[in-house]
Coordinates of C-alpha atoms in Angstrom, one line a residue:
Chain A
M46 CA -9.5 6.0 -11.4
T47 CA -9.1 9.6 -10.4
F48 CA -9.5 11.4 -7.1
T49 CA -13.0 12.4 -6.1
T50 CA -14.1 14.6 -3.2
D51 CA -16.3 11.9 -1.9
T52 CA -13.3 10.0 -0.6
N53 CA -12.6 12.8 1.9
N54 CA -15.6 11.7 3.9
T55 CA -14.4 8.1 4.2
L56 CA -10.9 9.3 5.2
E57 CA -12.3 11.2 8.2
H58 CA -14.0 8.0 9.6
H59 CA -11.0 5.8 8.8
K60 CA -8.7 4.6 11.6
F61 CA -5.1 5.1 10.6
A62 CA -2.0 3.7 12.4
G63 CA 0.5 5.2 10.0
I64 CA 1.2 6.2 6.4
S65 CA 4.2 5.5 4.2
L66 CA 5.2 7.3 1.0
I67 CA 6.6 4.9 -1.6
L68 CA 9.5 6.4 -3.5
K69 CA 11.6 5.2 -6.4
Q70 CA 15.1 6.5 -6.8
V71 CA 15.8 8.3 -10.1
L72 CA 19.0 8.8 -12.0
K73 CA 20.9 12.1 -11.4
Q74 CA 20.4 13.3 -15.0
D75 CA 16.6 12.6 -14.9
A76 CA 16.4 14.5 -11.6
N77 CA 18.2 17.5 -13.0
S78 CA 15.8 17.8 -15.9
T79 CA 12.8 18.6 -13.7
N80 CA 12.1 20.9 -10.9
S81 CA 12.9 19.0 -7.7
V82 CA 11.7 19.9 -4.2
A83 CA 12.9 18.8 -0.8
L84 CA 10.8 16.1 0.8
E85 CA 10.8 18.0 4.1
S86 CA 9.2 21.0 2.4
W87 CA 6.4 18.8 1.2
L88 CA 3.3 19.1 3.3
S89 CA 5.0 21.7 5.5
D90 CA 1.7 23.7 5.6
I91 CA 0.3 21.0 7.9
Q92 CA 0.4 21.8 11.6
P93 CA 2.2 20.2 13.3
A94 CA 4.6 19.5 10.3
P95 CA 5.3 15.8 10.0
V96 CA 8.7 14.4 10.8
W97 CA 10.1 12.1 8.1
I98 CA 11.3 8.7 9.2
P99 CA 12.9 6.3 6.7
L100 CA 12.1 2.6 6.9
Q101 CA 14.7 0.0 6.2
I102 CA 14.6 -0.8 2.4
H103 CA 13.0 -4.2 1.7
D104 CA 12.8 -5.7 -1.8
G105 CA 14.2 -2.5 -3.2
I106 CA 11.3 -0.4 -2.0
T107 CA 12.1 2.9 -0.3
K108 CA 9.4 3.9 2.2
I109 CA 9.4 7.1 4.2
M110 CA 6.9 7.7 6.9
P111 CA 5.5 11.2 7.5
V112 CA 4.9 10.9 11.3
L113 CA 2.5 13.0 13.4
P114 CA 2.2 12.8 17.2
D115 CA -1.5 11.7 17.0
S116 CA -2.9 9.1 14.6
G117 CA -6.1 11.2 14.5
L118 CA -4.3 13.7 12.3
Y119 CA -3.5 11.2 9.5
S120 CA -6.8 11.6 7.7
Q121 CA -6.0 15.3 7.2
L122 CA -2.5 14.3 6.1
T123 CA -3.8 11.8 3.6
A124 CA -6.2 14.3 2.2
S125 CA -3.3 16.8 1.9
I126 CA -1.2 14.3 0.0
C127 CA -4.1 13.5 -2.4
Q128 CA -4.6 17.2 -3.0
Y129 CA -0.9 17.6 -3.7
I130 CA -1.0 14.8 -6.2
C131 CA -4.2 16.1 -7.8
G132 CA -2.6 19.5 -8.1
G133 CA -0.3 18.0 -10.7
N134 CA 2.9 17.9 -8.6
V135 CA 3.5 14.2 -8.9
S136 CA 6.0 14.4 -11.8
Q137 CA 8.3 16.5 -9.6
C138 CA 11.4 15.0 -8.2
L139 CA 11.7 14.8 -4.4
N140 CA 15.1 15.2 -2.7
W141 CA 15.8 13.1 0.4
N142 CA 19.2 12.7 1.9
N143 CA 21.0 14.1 -1.2
K144 CA 19.2 11.6 -3.5
S145 CA 16.4 12.1 -5.9
Y146 CA 13.2 10.1 -5.8
Q147 CA 10.0 9.9 -7.8
F148 CA 6.8 9.6 -5.8
T149 CA 4.9 6.5 -6.8
G150 CA 2.3 5.9 -4.2
V151 CA 1.0 5.7 -0.6
E152 CA 0.7 2.8 1.7
V153 CA -1.9 3.2 4.5
D154 CA -1.4 1.2 7.7
S155 CA -4.6 0.5 9.6
D156 CA -3.3 -2.6 11.5
A157 CA -3.5 -2.8 15.3
L158 CA -0.5 -5.0 15.9
H159 CA 3.1 -3.9 15.0
V160 CA 6.7 -5.1 15.5
I161 CA 9.3 -2.3 15.3
L162 CA 13.0 -2.9 15.3
V163 CA 15.6 -0.2 16.2
S164 CA 19.4 -0.9 16.4
I165 CA 21.3 0.7 19.3
S166 CA 25.1 0.8 19.7
A167 CA 27.3 2.0 22.5
N168 CA 31.0 2.8 22.8
E169 CA 31.4 0.6 25.9
P170 CA 30.0 -2.8 26.8
L171 CA 26.3 -2.7 27.7
P172 CA 25.1 -4.4 30.9
P173 CA 23.4 -7.8 30.4
T174 CA 20.0 -6.5 31.6
L175 CA 18.7 -3.4 30.0
G176 CA 15.0 -4.2 30.4
R177 CA 14.2 -1.6 33.0
A178 CA 16.1 1.2 31.3
I179 CA 14.4 0.5 28.0
H180 CA 11.0 0.2 29.7
A181 CA 11.5 3.7 31.1
Q182 CA 12.8 5.0 27.7
C183 CA 9.6 3.8 26.0
F184 CA 7.5 5.8 28.4
Q185 CA 9.7 8.7 27.7
W186 CA 9.1 8.4 23.9
F187 CA 5.4 8.2 24.4
A188 CA 5.6 11.2 26.8
T189 CA 7.4 13.3 24.1
A190 CA 4.3 13.0 21.9
N191 CA 1.7 13.0 24.6
P192 CA 2.5 13.2 28.3
A193 CA -1.1 12.3 29.3
L194 CA -0.9 9.1 27.2
S195 CA 2.3 8.1 28.9
E196 CA 0.8 8.7 32.3
H197 CA -2.3 6.8 31.4
L198 CA -0.2 3.8 30.1
H199 CA 1.8 3.9 33.3
Q200 CA -1.3 3.2 35.3
Q201 CA -2.4 0.2 33.3
N202 CA -2.2 -3.4 34.6
I203 CA -2.0 -4.9 31.1
L204 CA 0.2 -2.7 28.9
P205 CA -0.4 -2.5 25.2
F206 CA 3.3 -2.8 24.3
T207 CA 6.2 -5.1 24.9
V208 CA 9.9 -4.8 24.7
G209 CA 12.5 -7.3 23.5
I210 CA 16.2 -7.0 23.6
Q211 CA 18.5 -9.0 21.4
Y212 CA 22.3 -8.6 21.9
T213 CA 24.1 -8.8 18.6
S214 CA 27.4 -8.0 20.3
R215 CA 28.5 -6.7 23.7
Q216 CA 28.1 -3.2 22.4
R217 CA 25.2 -3.5 20.1
I218 CA 21.6 -4.5 20.6
Q219 CA 18.5 -4.9 18.5
L220 CA 15.6 -3.3 20.3
K221 CA 12.2 -4.8 19.4
I222 CA 9.1 -2.9 20.4
T223 CA 5.7 -4.5 19.8
L224 CA 2.4 -2.5 19.9
L225 CA -1.1 -3.9 20.4
K226 CA -3.1 -0.8 19.7
P227 CA -3.1 1.1 16.3
E228 CA -3.2 4.6 17.9
L229 CA 0.1 3.9 19.7
L230 CA 2.3 3.7 16.6
A231 CA 2.1 7.5 15.8
P232 CA 3.1 8.7 19.3
L233 CA 5.9 6.1 19.7
L234 CA 7.4 7.0 16.3
W235 CA 7.0 10.7 17.0
G236 CA 9.0 10.2 20.3
L237 CA 11.5 7.9 18.6
S238 CA 12.1 10.4 15.7
Q239 CA 13.6 12.9 18.2
N240 CA 16.4 10.3 18.9
I241 CA 16.9 8.5 15.6
G242 CA 20.5 8.8 14.6
S243 CA 21.4 10.6 17.8
E244 CA 22.3 9.7 21.4
I245 CA 20.3 8.5 24.4
T246 CA 21.5 7.3 27.8
L247 CA 20.5 3.8 28.8
A248 CA 21.5 2.5 32.3
G249 CA 24.0 5.4 32.5
I250 CA 25.7 4.5 29.2
P251 CA 25.6 6.8 26.2
C252 CA 24.1 4.9 23.3
R253 CA 23.4 5.8 19.6
L254 CA 20.2 4.9 17.8
G255 CA 20.4 3.7 14.2
Q256 CA 19.4 5.9 11.2
W257 CA 16.6 3.5 10.2
L258 CA 13.5 2.1 11.7
N259 CA 12.1 -1.2 10.7
V260 CA 8.4 -2.0 11.0
V261 CA 9.1 -5.7 10.4
E262 CA 5.6 -7.0 10.9
S263 CA 2.1 -5.8 11.2
S264 CA -1.2 -7.5 11.5
S265 CA -4.7 -7.1 12.9
F266 CA -7.0 -9.1 15.2
E267 CA -9.3 -9.8 12.2
K268 CA -6.4 -11.1 10.0
L269 CA -5.2 -13.5 12.9
M270 CA -8.8 -14.8 13.2
K271 CA -8.5 -16.2 9.6
L272 CA -5.4 -18.3 10.2
P273 CA -5.7 -22.0 9.3
T274 CA -5.9 -24.2 12.3
Q275 CA -2.9 -26.2 13.5
N276 CA -3.1 -29.1 15.9
T277 CA 0.6 -28.9 16.8
I278 CA 2.1 -25.5 17.8
E279 CA 5.8 -25.0 18.5
L280 CA 6.7 -21.9 20.4
Q281 CA 10.3 -20.7 20.9
F282 CA 10.8 -18.7 24.1
V283 CA 13.6 -16.4 23.0
S284 CA 13.8 -14.5 26.3
P285 CA 13.3 -15.8 29.8
T286 CA 9.6 -16.5 30.3
S287 CA 7.7 -17.2 33.6
F288 CA 4.2 -17.1 34.9
K289 CA 2.5 -16.3 38.2
Q290 CA 0.7 -19.4 39.5
H291 CA -1.0 -19.4 42.9
Q292 CA 1.1 -16.4 44.1
N293 CA 4.3 -18.2 43.1
I294 CA 6.5 -18.0 40.0
Q295 CA 6.3 -20.9 37.6
P296 CA 9.1 -20.9 35.0
F297 CA 7.8 -24.0 33.0
P298 CA 5.5 -22.9 30.2
L299 CA 2.6 -25.3 30.9
P300 CA -0.1 -25.2 28.1
E301 CA -2.8 -23.6 30.4
L302 CA -0.4 -21.0 31.7
V303 CA 0.8 -19.9 28.2
F304 CA -2.6 -19.9 26.5
N305 CA -4.6 -18.4 29.4
S306 CA -2.0 -15.6 29.6
L307 CA -2.5 -15.0 25.8
L308 CA -6.3 -15.3 26.0
R309 CA -6.5 -12.7 28.8
R310 CA -4.4 -10.3 26.7
W311 CA -6.4 -11.0 23.5
N312 CA -9.7 -10.4 25.3
H313 CA -8.3 -7.1 26.7
F314 CA -7.2 -5.6 23.4
A315 CA -9.2 -7.3 20.7
P316 CA -12.6 -5.8 19.5
L317 CA -15.5 -7.1 21.5
D318 CA -16.9 -9.3 18.7
L319 CA -13.6 -11.2 18.4
H320 CA -13.4 -12.1 22.1
F321 CA -12.9 -15.8 23.0
P322 CA -14.9 -17.5 25.8
E323 CA -13.0 -18.9 28.8
V324 CA -11.2 -22.2 27.8
K325 CA -10.5 -25.2 30.0
W326 CA -7.3 -26.1 28.2
Q327 CA -6.6 -29.7 27.5
G328 CA -3.4 -29.2 25.5
L329 CA -0.4 -31.5 25.9
V330 CA 3.3 -30.9 25.8
S331 CA 4.6 -33.3 23.2
A332 CA 8.2 -32.2 23.2
F333 CA 10.4 -29.5 24.7
D334 CA 14.0 -28.3 25.0
L335 CA 14.1 -25.8 27.8
K336 CA 16.6 -24.4 30.4
T337 CA 16.2 -21.8 33.1
H338 CA 17.8 -18.5 32.8
A339 CA 18.2 -15.9 35.6
L340 CA 17.7 -12.4 34.5
K341 CA 19.3 -9.9 36.8
M342 CA 16.9 -7.1 37.6
E343 CA 17.3 -4.2 40.1
A344 CA 15.0 -5.9 42.6
G345 CA 16.8 -9.2 42.2
A346 CA 17.0 -12.1 39.8
E347 CA 14.0 -13.2 37.7
I348 CA 14.0 -16.8 36.6
G349 CA 12.4 -17.8 33.4
S350 CA 12.6 -20.5 30.7
V351 CA 14.4 -20.2 27.4
G352 CA 14.1 -22.8 24.6
W353 CA 11.2 -24.4 22.7
V354 CA 8.1 -26.4 23.5
K355 CA 5.8 -28.3 21.2
Y356 CA 2.1 -28.2 22.2
R357 CA -0.6 -30.6 20.9
F358 CA -4.3 -29.9 20.9
L359 CA -6.8 -32.8 20.4
D360 CA -9.9 -30.7 20.5
P361 CA -10.4 -28.9 17.1
E362 CA -11.9 -25.7 18.7
Q363 CA -9.1 -25.4 21.2
A364 CA -6.6 -26.0 18.4
R365 CA -8.2 -23.2 16.5
I366 CA -8.0 -20.7 19.4
A367 CA -4.5 -21.8 20.3
T368 CA -3.3 -21.3 16.7
I369 CA -4.7 -17.7 16.7
L370 CA -3.2 -17.0 20.2
S371 CA 0.2 -18.4 19.3
R372 CA 0.4 -16.0 16.3
F373 CA -0.8 -13.2 18.6
A374 CA 2.0 -14.1 21.1
V375 CA 4.6 -12.7 18.6
F376 CA 3.1 -9.3 19.3
S377 CA 1.9 -9.6 22.9
G378 CA 4.6 -11.7 24.5
V379 CA 3.8 -14.4 27.1
G380 CA 3.7 -14.3 30.9
R381 CA 5.3 -11.8 33.2
K382 CA 7.3 -8.6 32.6
T383 CA 6.9 -8.5 28.9
T384 CA 7.6 -4.7 28.9
M385 CA 11.0 -5.4 30.4
G386 CA 12.2 -7.9 27.9
M387 CA 10.8 -11.1 29.3
G388 CA 8.3 -13.5 27.5
Q389 CA 9.4 -12.9 23.9
V390 CA 8.3 -15.7 21.6
R391 CA 8.6 -16.9 18.1
I392 CA 6.6 -19.5 16.2
K393 CA 8.8 -22.4 15.0
N394 CA 6.3 -24.2 12.7
Chain B
M109 CA -46.6 25.5 -2.7
P110 CA -43.6 24.7 -0.6
K111 CA -40.3 26.4 -1.5
Q112 CA -37.9 24.2 -3.4
S113 CA -34.6 23.7 -1.6
P114 CA -31.5 24.4 -3.6
K115 CA -30.6 20.7 -3.2
S116 CA -33.8 19.4 -4.8
K117 CA -33.3 21.8 -7.7
T118 CA -29.9 20.2 -8.5
S119 CA -30.9 16.6 -8.1
P120 CA -31.5 14.8 -11.4
P121 CA -35.0 13.7 -12.4
S122 CA -35.5 9.9 -11.8
E123 CA -35.7 9.1 -15.6
T124 CA -32.1 10.4 -16.2
V125 CA -30.5 8.2 -13.5
T126 CA -27.1 7.2 -14.8
K127 CA -26.5 3.5 -15.4
W128 CA -23.0 2.1 -15.0
L129 CA -21.6 -0.7 -17.2
T130 CA -18.7 -2.8 -16.0
V131 CA -16.9 -5.0 -18.5
T132 CA -14.2 -7.5 -17.9
Y133 CA -11.2 -8.5 -20.1
Q134 CA -8.7 -11.2 -19.9
P135 CA -5.2 -9.9 -20.8
V136 CA -3.8 -12.4 -23.3
S137 CA -0.4 -10.7 -24.1
L138 CA 2.0 -8.3 -22.5
F139 CA 0.7 -4.8 -22.2
S140 CA 2.5 -1.6 -23.0
L141 CA 1.3 2.0 -23.3
K142 CA 3.7 4.9 -23.3
R143 CA 2.9 7.5 -20.7
S144 CA 1.4 10.5 -22.3
D145 CA 3.8 12.9 -20.6
A146 CA 6.8 11.0 -22.2
T147 CA 8.9 13.0 -24.6
S148 CA 11.4 10.3 -25.7
M149 CA 11.3 7.0 -27.4
A150 CA 12.7 5.4 -24.3
A151 CA 9.7 5.7 -22.1
R152 CA 7.8 4.2 -19.2
S153 CA 4.6 2.4 -19.6
N154 CA 1.3 3.0 -17.9
L155 CA 0.3 0.0 -15.7
V156 CA -3.2 -0.1 -17.1
P157 CA -5.0 1.5 -20.1
T158 CA -6.0 5.1 -19.5
P159 CA -9.5 6.6 -20.1
Y160 CA -8.0 8.2 -23.3
A161 CA -6.7 4.8 -24.6
I162 CA -10.1 3.2 -23.8
K163 CA -12.1 5.9 -25.5
M164 CA -9.8 5.7 -28.5
A165 CA -10.3 1.9 -28.6
L166 CA -14.1 2.5 -28.5
L167 CA -13.8 5.1 -31.3
K168 CA -11.7 2.7 -33.4
V169 CA -14.2 -0.1 -33.3
L170 CA -17.1 2.3 -33.8
L171 CA -15.5 3.7 -37.0
E172 CA -14.5 0.2 -38.2
S173 CA -18.0 -1.3 -37.7
Q174 CA -20.3 1.6 -38.6
G175 CA -18.3 4.2 -40.4
R176 CA -19.1 2.9 -43.9
Q177 CA -22.8 3.2 -43.2
H178 CA -22.5 6.9 -42.7
L179 CA -20.5 8.0 -45.7
T180 CA -23.2 10.6 -46.6
D181 CA -23.9 12.0 -43.1
F182 CA -20.5 11.3 -41.6
D183 CA -19.9 14.7 -39.9
A184 CA -23.2 14.9 -38.2
W185 CA -23.1 11.2 -37.2
I186 CA -19.5 11.3 -35.8
K187 CA -20.3 14.5 -33.9
T188 CA -23.1 12.8 -31.9
E189 CA -21.2 9.6 -31.4
F190 CA -18.0 11.2 -30.4
T191 CA -19.7 13.4 -27.9
W192 CA -21.1 10.6 -25.8
I193 CA -17.9 8.6 -26.0
R194 CA -15.9 11.7 -24.9
D195 CA -18.1 12.3 -21.9
L196 CA -17.9 8.8 -20.5
I197 CA -16.7 8.6 -16.9
I198 CA -14.3 5.7 -16.6
Y199 CA -13.0 3.8 -13.6
I200 CA -10.4 1.1 -14.0
C201 CA -9.8 -1.9 -11.7
P202 CA -6.4 -3.5 -12.4
P203 CA -5.8 -7.2 -12.3
E204 CA -4.6 -8.9 -9.1
K205 CA -0.9 -9.0 -10.0
L206 CA 1.2 -6.9 -12.3
V207 CA 4.9 -7.4 -13.2
V208 CA 6.6 -4.6 -15.1
N209 CA 9.6 -5.7 -17.1
R210 CA 12.1 -3.2 -18.3
N211 CA 13.9 -4.1 -21.5
G212 CA 16.5 -2.4 -23.7
Y213 CA 16.4 -3.1 -27.4
K214 CA 19.0 -2.3 -30.0
L215 CA 17.2 -1.7 -33.2
R216 CA 17.3 0.1 -36.5
Y217 CA 14.6 2.7 -37.3
Y218 CA 13.6 5.0 -40.0
D219 CA 15.6 8.3 -40.0
Q220 CA 13.1 11.0 -41.0
T221 CA 15.8 13.8 -40.9
A222 CA 18.1 12.1 -43.4
D223 CA 15.1 11.4 -45.7
K224 CA 14.0 15.0 -45.7
A225 CA 17.5 16.2 -46.3
D226 CA 18.0 14.1 -49.4
K227 CA 14.8 13.1 -51.1
T228 CA 16.6 11.6 -54.1
R229 CA 18.2 8.7 -52.1
P230 CA 17.5 5.4 -53.7
T231 CA 17.4 3.5 -50.3
L232 CA 15.5 4.0 -47.1
P233 CA 17.6 5.8 -44.5
M234 CA 17.9 3.8 -41.3
Q235 CA 19.7 4.6 -38.1
D236 CA 20.9 2.5 -35.2
G237 CA 19.1 3.1 -32.0
F238 CA 18.7 1.9 -28.5
V239 CA 15.2 2.0 -27.0
F240 CA 14.0 1.1 -23.6
R241 CA 10.5 -0.4 -23.2
E242 CA 8.4 -1.4 -20.3
W243 CA 6.2 -4.4 -20.8
V244 CA 3.6 -5.2 -18.2
H245 CA 2.4 -8.8 -17.5
L246 CA -1.1 -8.6 -16.1
Q247 CA -2.3 -11.6 -14.1
G248 CA -6.0 -11.7 -13.6
H249 CA -8.9 -9.8 -15.1
L250 CA -9.0 -6.1 -16.0
Q251 CA -12.3 -4.4 -15.3
I252 CA -13.6 -1.2 -16.7
C253 CA -16.5 0.7 -15.2
C254 CA -18.3 3.3 -17.4
S255 CA -21.1 5.7 -17.0
A256 CA -23.4 4.4 -19.7
G257 CA -26.3 6.8 -19.6
N258 CA -28.9 5.7 -22.1
R259 CA -26.2 4.1 -24.4
L260 CA -25.9 0.9 -22.4
S261 CA -26.4 -1.6 -25.2
E262 CA -24.4 0.4 -27.7
L263 CA -21.5 0.7 -25.3
E264 CA -21.6 -3.0 -24.5
R265 CA -21.5 -3.9 -28.2
L266 CA -18.5 -1.6 -28.8
F267 CA -16.6 -3.0 -25.7
S268 CA -17.3 -6.6 -26.9
Q269 CA -15.5 -5.8 -30.2
I270 CA -12.3 -4.4 -28.6
N271 CA -9.4 -6.8 -28.8
Y272 CA -6.5 -4.6 -27.8
F273 CA -5.7 -1.5 -25.6
G274 CA -2.6 0.6 -25.8
K275 CA 0.2 -0.5 -28.2
K276 CA -1.1 -2.5 -31.1
G277 CA -0.8 -6.2 -30.3
C278 CA -1.5 -5.8 -26.6
F279 CA -4.4 -8.1 -26.8
F280 CA -7.3 -8.4 -24.4
Q281 CA -10.1 -10.9 -24.6
Y282 CA -13.6 -9.6 -23.8
L283 CA -15.4 -11.9 -21.3
P284 CA -19.2 -11.7 -21.9
D285 CA -20.0 -13.3 -18.5
G286 CA -18.1 -10.6 -16.7
K287 CA -20.5 -7.8 -17.8
Q288 CA -22.5 -6.1 -15.0
E289 CA -25.1 -3.3 -15.1
T290 CA -25.4 -1.2 -11.9
S291 CA -27.0 2.0 -10.7
E292 CA -23.7 3.1 -9.0
P293 CA -20.1 2.6 -10.1
L294 CA -19.0 -0.9 -9.2
F295 CA -15.6 0.4 -7.9
Q296 CA -14.1 3.7 -7.1
P297 CA -10.8 4.8 -5.7
N298 CA -10.4 3.8 -2.0
L299 CA -7.7 5.9 -0.5
T300 CA -8.0 4.3 2.9
T301 CA -6.0 1.2 1.8
G302 CA -3.2 2.9 -0.1
F303 CA -2.7 3.4 -3.8
T304 CA -0.2 3.8 -6.6
V305 CA -0.3 7.0 -8.7
Q306 CA -0.5 6.8 -12.4
P307 CA -0.9 9.8 -14.7
M308 CA -4.2 9.2 -16.5
D309 CA -5.0 11.0 -19.7
D310 CA -8.5 11.7 -20.9
L311 CA -10.3 13.6 -23.6
G312 CA -11.0 17.2 -22.7
E313 CA -14.5 18.4 -22.0
K314 CA -14.8 20.4 -25.2
T315 CA -12.7 18.2 -27.5
T316 CA -14.1 17.7 -31.0
F317 CA -13.6 14.7 -33.3
N318 CA -11.5 16.8 -35.7
R319 CA -9.1 17.7 -33.0
I320 CA -8.1 14.1 -32.5
N321 CA -8.5 13.1 -36.1
P322 CA -5.1 12.7 -37.7
F323 CA -6.6 13.4 -41.2
S324 CA -7.9 16.8 -40.0
T325 CA -5.8 20.1 -40.0
D326 CA -7.2 20.9 -36.5
K327 CA -4.6 20.5 -33.8
A328 CA -5.1 18.9 -30.4
Q329 CA -3.8 20.9 -27.5
L330 CA -2.4 19.3 -24.4
G331 CA -4.3 20.4 -21.3
K332 CA -7.4 21.1 -23.4
D333 CA -8.0 18.2 -25.8
R334 CA -5.9 15.7 -23.9
V335 CA -6.1 16.3 -20.2
I336 CA -3.7 14.5 -17.8
K337 CA -5.0 13.9 -14.3
S338 CA -3.6 11.8 -11.5
G339 CA -5.0 8.3 -11.3
F340 CA -5.2 6.4 -8.0
L341 CA -4.8 2.7 -8.6
P342 CA -5.5 0.2 -5.8
L343 CA -2.0 -1.4 -6.2
K344 CA 0.7 -2.1 -3.7
L345 CA 4.3 -2.1 -4.8
V346 CA 5.8 -5.3 -3.3
A347 CA 9.2 -5.5 -5.0
T348 CA 11.3 -3.3 -7.3
S349 CA 14.7 -3.2 -9.0
A350 CA 16.3 -1.7 -12.0
R351 CA 14.8 -4.4 -14.2
Y352 CA 11.3 -5.0 -12.8
D353 CA 8.5 -3.9 -10.5
I354 CA 5.9 -6.2 -8.9
Y355 CA 2.5 -4.9 -7.8
H356 CA -0.3 -6.6 -6.0
R357 CA -3.9 -5.3 -5.9
Y358 CA -5.2 -4.3 -2.4

């Protein structure tokens, strides 16, 4: 199968979220025998020139993302990569961080839903609540790529991203950012690339971002629709979760509160043909282990539940929708203040 | 009479519409085919047969099955037959899963230099060697899509006789039920999903049979008679190490 010019047309109409180059490390003596070029000089004729972000190595595979500020530019980037390959430059060695690599292929990411992990460390103990500071930092990263996008996001009632903070020690956190729109990955990574491996200030404390990014999970609304139905769903609330019920705060994750919150978000972000009708939930809580947790925010404490709940659905259609929504919850979070670290969930079964 | 547009001038007449033949094979042993840009015995393998290897396999079965019938008019016959095989456009769809195993072998092989230096030696000169081979386990079916023109039945007959591609002993079983005739190629590279690059060698546009015939004094030239292009395979690398690679088809 060789490259044909017809594929250029399909590239222009394709929606890209990101592109990764797949590289294989080569031995030093092999690298010396051929002409090698710096990875950064690759595709430098593209304007703006891509920034190169390494992803954490999984199963031995080295992936490096050429990142542009706007996902609309990726079709041009892919076409340039293909032209470069067809120009016979594939056998060249690429240098990256003083190591030699062989280019083996390209991975195209068209998914809408992403989970990104970034490690952050500080020289002094971090405050127990960083939600607000990281929320602001995320807007800053979006603004670096596109100030209008950041402003537009700021005005939204339902935001297409969430933030999760996991403390690995008093001075280290794992920042989890989830995205619900494919076009947000490029601007976020572009903004993040300015700070990778360097310092930022969070809540007045100088912090350092890790050298790697980790896109741990990606999926699409279409893929989630194909999940096999489960009658029992066990959700783990890893950060305090609460809901607004009749103008009050309800910390207990009742089935209708959890799944209505997810259904609203699903219908807001999913393509129109995948929307669900309104559901009168008849789910039951069959088991739980929860405790309340007070999260200190600037405006006061926010109470939420932490722990796990097992839900059971007797109606097969409700079970089907709940299965899809519970998987979606990993990306969208549940309940209130999901962009400040609340409502982060995992699926236990 | 209306003026003919440049486009209508170039469009082919309806009777010469190209037909495409897709054939399916079941890999029945490990596959190995040294990359054509390799210079040493220790070499990487292609993941799937290249158009060059496929055309050579077609040529082999053609010569084996019909060569004896053309002893008197061999040159004229092979010129015609070779031309249409050379001009085939070939697309390859790899199987669903591939595992590349990297193995090192210690073996003894024939030492040509020692033999040339002393032709009076009573014994065969052998030397110790260490070679590195990649063997590819193909799981699923391999599909080959070819522009058949008006040679559809002949091409199908030749494909049905092929039992190996690449290194001798890399057996493939032809599956008659997997044959399809279409007016368009059944599959083409799709760059919107991602791809793995493999150097694909093919016969040059003006190559002659004598250039690739080892019994002829004509020499084949790289870049003219054997052209290496980049192939885009719809494969995703899912795991890799010094000893193996695992690929899944998109």
